[in-house]
């Protein structure tokens, strides 16, 4: 049997907090229990929000916790060619279209159509640019208008047929990506998106067990579809619970008090952090 390969994939947009420690320990232990491999991946495609000093801090905090991961660490911003190749394949399959809409355009169209205001991923795209003629799209592109690339979801779902994925707690799940609508696979400012980069990287890195918070459970419907469209291997998933603060609210990067740095500065030891995270 192939070895279990897990990963922890933070975005360097802030300092790690107790919730991240839980997620990283969860992934490392899942690999450790199976004598498998544990990877770290830095999801830094969002140049506007990611900062190099947070990457350094992430590695320091994880090492302080006692975690050991394989080298080299994959940094998404250095692999834009891999995402471009995946986009190219989807484009050749007729599954992508350029979208020139701004956020305001989308909110206006969605409100006017009386459609459900929000999908699993923010506004469900109402589809204006799906119907642009090739000439019109080319004219706007040539005029220098910026555009995103969207997946034609209905077409993609029809092409892929019924799909199932497996979660360690939920069991077999029928993939249902339609509620996401025509998701963005390449943003206006970055030539990829979370859904595309995470799916391509998990495949390229040979991840066999994707562990992450249950807040990303629904996103897996989209990832399973992309795997089918791109002929990628299908891992297993284990979506884990999210840690909450004393008031029962989910921990977020803005909760400075719960960062590993501030806990460490306050005298907490790695063993205490492990205990606080429930390990
Ligand atoms: N980079 C994502 C985050 O920090 C996690 C991606 C994933 O585990 O699939 O929320």
XYZ file of C-alpha atoms and ligand atoms in Angstrom:
289
model
C 0.000 0.000 0.000
C 1.213 3.508 -0.793
C 2.435 5.449 2.244
C 0.126 8.023 3.800
C 1.135 11.572 2.826
C -0.438 14.507 4.679
C 0.197 18.217 4.597
C -0.384 21.410 6.530
C -1.026 24.268 4.105
C -1.224 27.657 5.815
C -1.504 31.008 4.062
C 1.121 33.421 5.406
C -1.314 36.239 6.082
C -0.752 36.357 9.837
C 0.721 34.487 12.792
C -0.383 30.946 13.534
C -2.822 30.517 16.387
C -3.988 27.585 18.456
C -6.388 26.491 15.705
C -3.498 26.212 13.270
C -1.477 24.278 15.838
C -4.373 21.827 16.093
C -4.551 21.471 12.315
C -0.793 21.020 11.903
C -0.588 18.481 14.754
C -3.604 16.662 13.319
C -1.891 16.301 9.926
C 1.481 15.329 11.406
C -0.081 12.733 13.710
C -2.139 11.216 10.901
C 1.076 10.717 8.965
C 3.008 9.564 12.028
C 0.407 6.938 12.988
C 0.715 5.402 9.547
C 4.527 5.772 9.362
C 3.817 8.139 6.479
C 5.130 11.516 5.332
C 4.164 14.993 6.527
C 4.572 18.018 4.243
C 4.335 21.762 4.765
C 3.017 23.919 1.929
C 2.919 27.688 1.923
C -0.198 28.956 0.153
C 1.045 32.390 -0.813
C -0.694 33.157 -4.097
C -2.406 36.209 -2.647
C 0.487 38.657 -3.013
C -1.522 41.491 -1.490
C -2.129 39.692 1.809
C 0.861 37.344 2.196
C 4.079 38.551 3.792
C 7.524 36.862 3.835
C 7.972 37.475 7.547
C 4.888 35.363 8.241
C 6.473 32.471 6.318
C 9.541 32.649 8.551
C 7.301 32.868 11.621
C 5.205 29.864 10.530
C 8.288 27.671 10.238
C 9.653 28.928 13.572
C 6.365 28.275 15.361
C 5.937 24.790 13.907
C 9.533 23.835 14.722
C 9.061 25.173 18.247
C 6.002 22.925 18.583
C 8.292 20.029 17.741
C 6.976 19.313 14.251
C 9.251 17.985 11.546
C 8.300 18.205 7.879
C 9.924 17.186 4.647
C 12.030 19.539 2.583
C 11.709 21.304 0.265
C 8.678 23.286 1.359
C 6.456 24.051 -1.616
C 5.599 27.718 -2.046
C 2.676 28.179 -4.382
C 3.847 31.538 -5.706
C 6.828 29.739 -7.268
C 4.729 27.242 -9.206
C 2.454 29.393 -11.312
C 3.508 27.370 -14.376
C 1.860 24.243 -12.926
C -1.445 26.097 -12.513
C -1.128 27.586 -16.007
C -0.773 24.082 -17.454
C -3.937 22.945 -15.655
C -5.820 26.020 -16.865
C -4.659 25.358 -20.376
C -6.063 21.877 -20.277
C -9.436 23.089 -19.017
C -9.453 25.844 -21.638
C -8.795 23.357 -24.420
C -11.697 21.325 -23.069
C -13.956 24.356 -23.515
C -14.635 24.586 -19.786
C -13.310 28.091 -19.057
C -14.448 31.536 -20.032
C -13.046 35.008 -19.341
C -15.071 37.136 -16.925
C -14.620 40.904 -16.941
C -17.096 41.623 -14.137
C -16.134 43.599 -11.066
C -17.400 42.679 -7.605
C -19.902 45.535 -7.867
C -21.145 44.243 -11.264
C -21.669 40.813 -9.741
C -23.516 42.114 -6.679
C -25.753 44.252 -8.910
C -26.590 41.431 -11.326
C -27.190 38.971 -8.513
C -29.521 41.360 -6.696
C -31.384 42.194 -9.916
C -31.919 38.539 -10.786
C -33.431 37.929 -7.348
C -31.157 34.907 -7.026
C -30.091 33.510 -3.684
C -27.688 36.163 -2.396
C -24.823 33.898 -1.384
C -23.413 30.592 -2.436
C -20.925 28.418 -0.652
C -18.145 30.688 -1.926
C -19.545 34.212 -1.657
C -21.816 35.485 -4.438
C -22.805 32.815 -6.902
C -21.782 34.284 -10.212
C -24.930 35.165 -12.155
C -23.268 34.289 -15.435
C -23.192 37.472 -17.501
C -19.822 36.795 -19.145
C -20.668 33.133 -19.793
C -22.653 34.360 -22.770
C -20.094 36.768 -24.235
C -19.275 36.007 -27.848
C -15.683 35.071 -28.616
C -15.359 38.315 -30.612
C -16.620 40.462 -27.771
C -14.336 38.741 -25.258
C -11.381 39.202 -27.602
C -12.198 42.880 -28.156
C -12.319 43.563 -24.406
C -9.152 41.574 -23.798
C -7.350 43.475 -26.578
C -8.573 46.743 -25.068
C -6.683 45.805 -21.912
C -9.669 45.058 -19.656
C -8.645 42.738 -16.851
C -10.448 39.448 -16.554
C -10.712 36.345 -14.415
C -11.145 32.822 -15.771
C -14.243 31.001 -14.595
C -15.220 27.352 -14.823
C -18.463 26.721 -16.690
C -19.850 24.685 -13.816
C -22.878 23.141 -15.531
C -20.760 22.010 -18.454
C -18.011 20.693 -16.166
C -20.455 18.739 -14.002
C -22.101 17.248 -17.093
C -18.735 16.244 -18.501
C -17.451 14.697 -15.266
C -20.632 12.772 -14.387
C -21.454 11.642 -10.833
C -18.508 11.779 -8.432
C -17.972 10.585 -4.885
C -15.334 11.467 -2.319
C -14.515 9.952 1.067
C -14.197 11.749 4.354
C -12.936 9.880 7.413
C -15.855 11.151 9.496
C -18.649 11.750 6.987
C -17.966 8.592 4.956
C -18.762 8.589 1.224
C -20.031 11.969 0.007
C -21.680 12.594 -3.372
C -19.886 15.571 -4.921
C -22.220 18.535 -5.340
C -20.226 21.482 -6.698
C -23.170 23.161 -8.498
C -24.058 25.492 -5.581
C -20.656 27.147 -6.023
C -21.622 28.307 -9.495
C -18.976 29.258 -12.048
C -16.011 29.436 -9.662
C -12.980 31.577 -10.451
C -9.960 29.429 -11.351
C -7.668 32.323 -12.267
C -8.169 35.654 -10.571
C -7.728 39.032 -12.172
C -4.655 39.719 -10.044
C -3.193 36.183 -9.722
C -3.170 33.593 -12.525
C -4.686 30.884 -10.287
C -7.098 30.588 -7.346
C -7.366 28.693 -4.075
C -9.457 25.877 -5.591
C -7.117 25.286 -8.503
C -3.806 25.662 -6.665
C -4.774 23.410 -3.766
C -6.047 20.677 -6.088
C -3.045 20.742 -8.399
C -0.568 20.831 -5.517
C -2.133 18.004 -3.541
C -1.798 15.876 -6.675
C 1.729 16.991 -7.585
C 2.929 16.460 -4.024
C 1.370 12.998 -3.833
C -0.875 13.879 -0.881
C -3.019 10.843 -0.084
C -4.909 12.229 2.934
C -6.060 15.851 2.922
C -6.619 16.954 6.518
C -8.077 20.404 7.131
C -10.786 22.211 9.048
C -14.429 21.394 8.513
C -14.883 24.994 7.275
C -13.418 23.738 3.977
C -15.686 20.680 3.755
C -17.889 22.175 1.011
C -14.887 23.304 -1.038
C -14.002 19.636 -1.457
C -16.971 19.252 -3.835
C -15.186 21.634 -6.200
C -11.802 19.992 -5.695
C -13.205 16.533 -6.463
C -14.658 17.907 -9.704
C -11.337 19.500 -10.698
C -9.556 16.204 -10.033
C -11.920 14.462 -12.411
C -11.548 17.123 -15.110
C -7.758 17.132 -14.835
C -7.348 13.350 -14.430
C -5.655 13.740 -11.072
C -5.384 11.056 -8.398
C -8.085 11.224 -5.737
C -6.942 11.385 -2.105
C -9.006 10.710 1.013
C -10.113 13.593 3.214
C -10.402 14.097 6.944
C -12.089 17.391 7.784
C -11.522 18.085 11.445
C -13.345 20.211 13.996
C -12.382 23.848 14.528
C -11.098 25.022 17.879
C -13.185 27.685 19.575
C -12.246 30.317 22.128
C -13.645 30.440 25.668
C -16.837 32.092 24.324
C -17.342 29.366 21.770
C -16.300 31.533 18.827
C -14.042 30.094 16.185
C -10.417 31.212 16.522
C -9.268 33.572 13.813
C -6.028 35.233 12.843
C -7.291 38.485 14.321
C -7.368 36.931 17.833
C -3.891 38.028 18.805
C -4.099 36.505 22.258
C -4.294 33.007 20.859
C -1.270 33.235 18.553
C 1.453 30.722 19.298
C 3.897 33.631 19.629
C 1.937 35.367 22.325
C 1.278 32.111 24.159
C 4.995 31.328 23.987
C 5.924 34.835 25.132
C 3.496 34.356 27.994
C 5.511 31.316 29.087
C 3.549 28.439 27.517
C 5.605 25.381 26.593
C 5.099 23.271 23.444
C 3.702 20.492 25.640
C 1.115 22.900 27.045
C 0.147 24.048 23.560
C -0.333 20.432 22.514
C -2.554 19.895 25.530
C -4.520 23.097 24.870
C -5.052 21.920 21.308
C -6.317 18.607 22.642
C -3.329 16.397 21.855
N -4.455 27.676 2.830
C -5.717 27.338 3.395
C -5.929 28.079 4.683
O -4.970 28.588 5.254
C -5.856 25.855 3.691
C -5.935 25.065 2.465
C -6.246 23.601 2.646
O -5.863 22.997 3.667
O -6.825 23.040 1.749
O -7.047 28.176 5.125
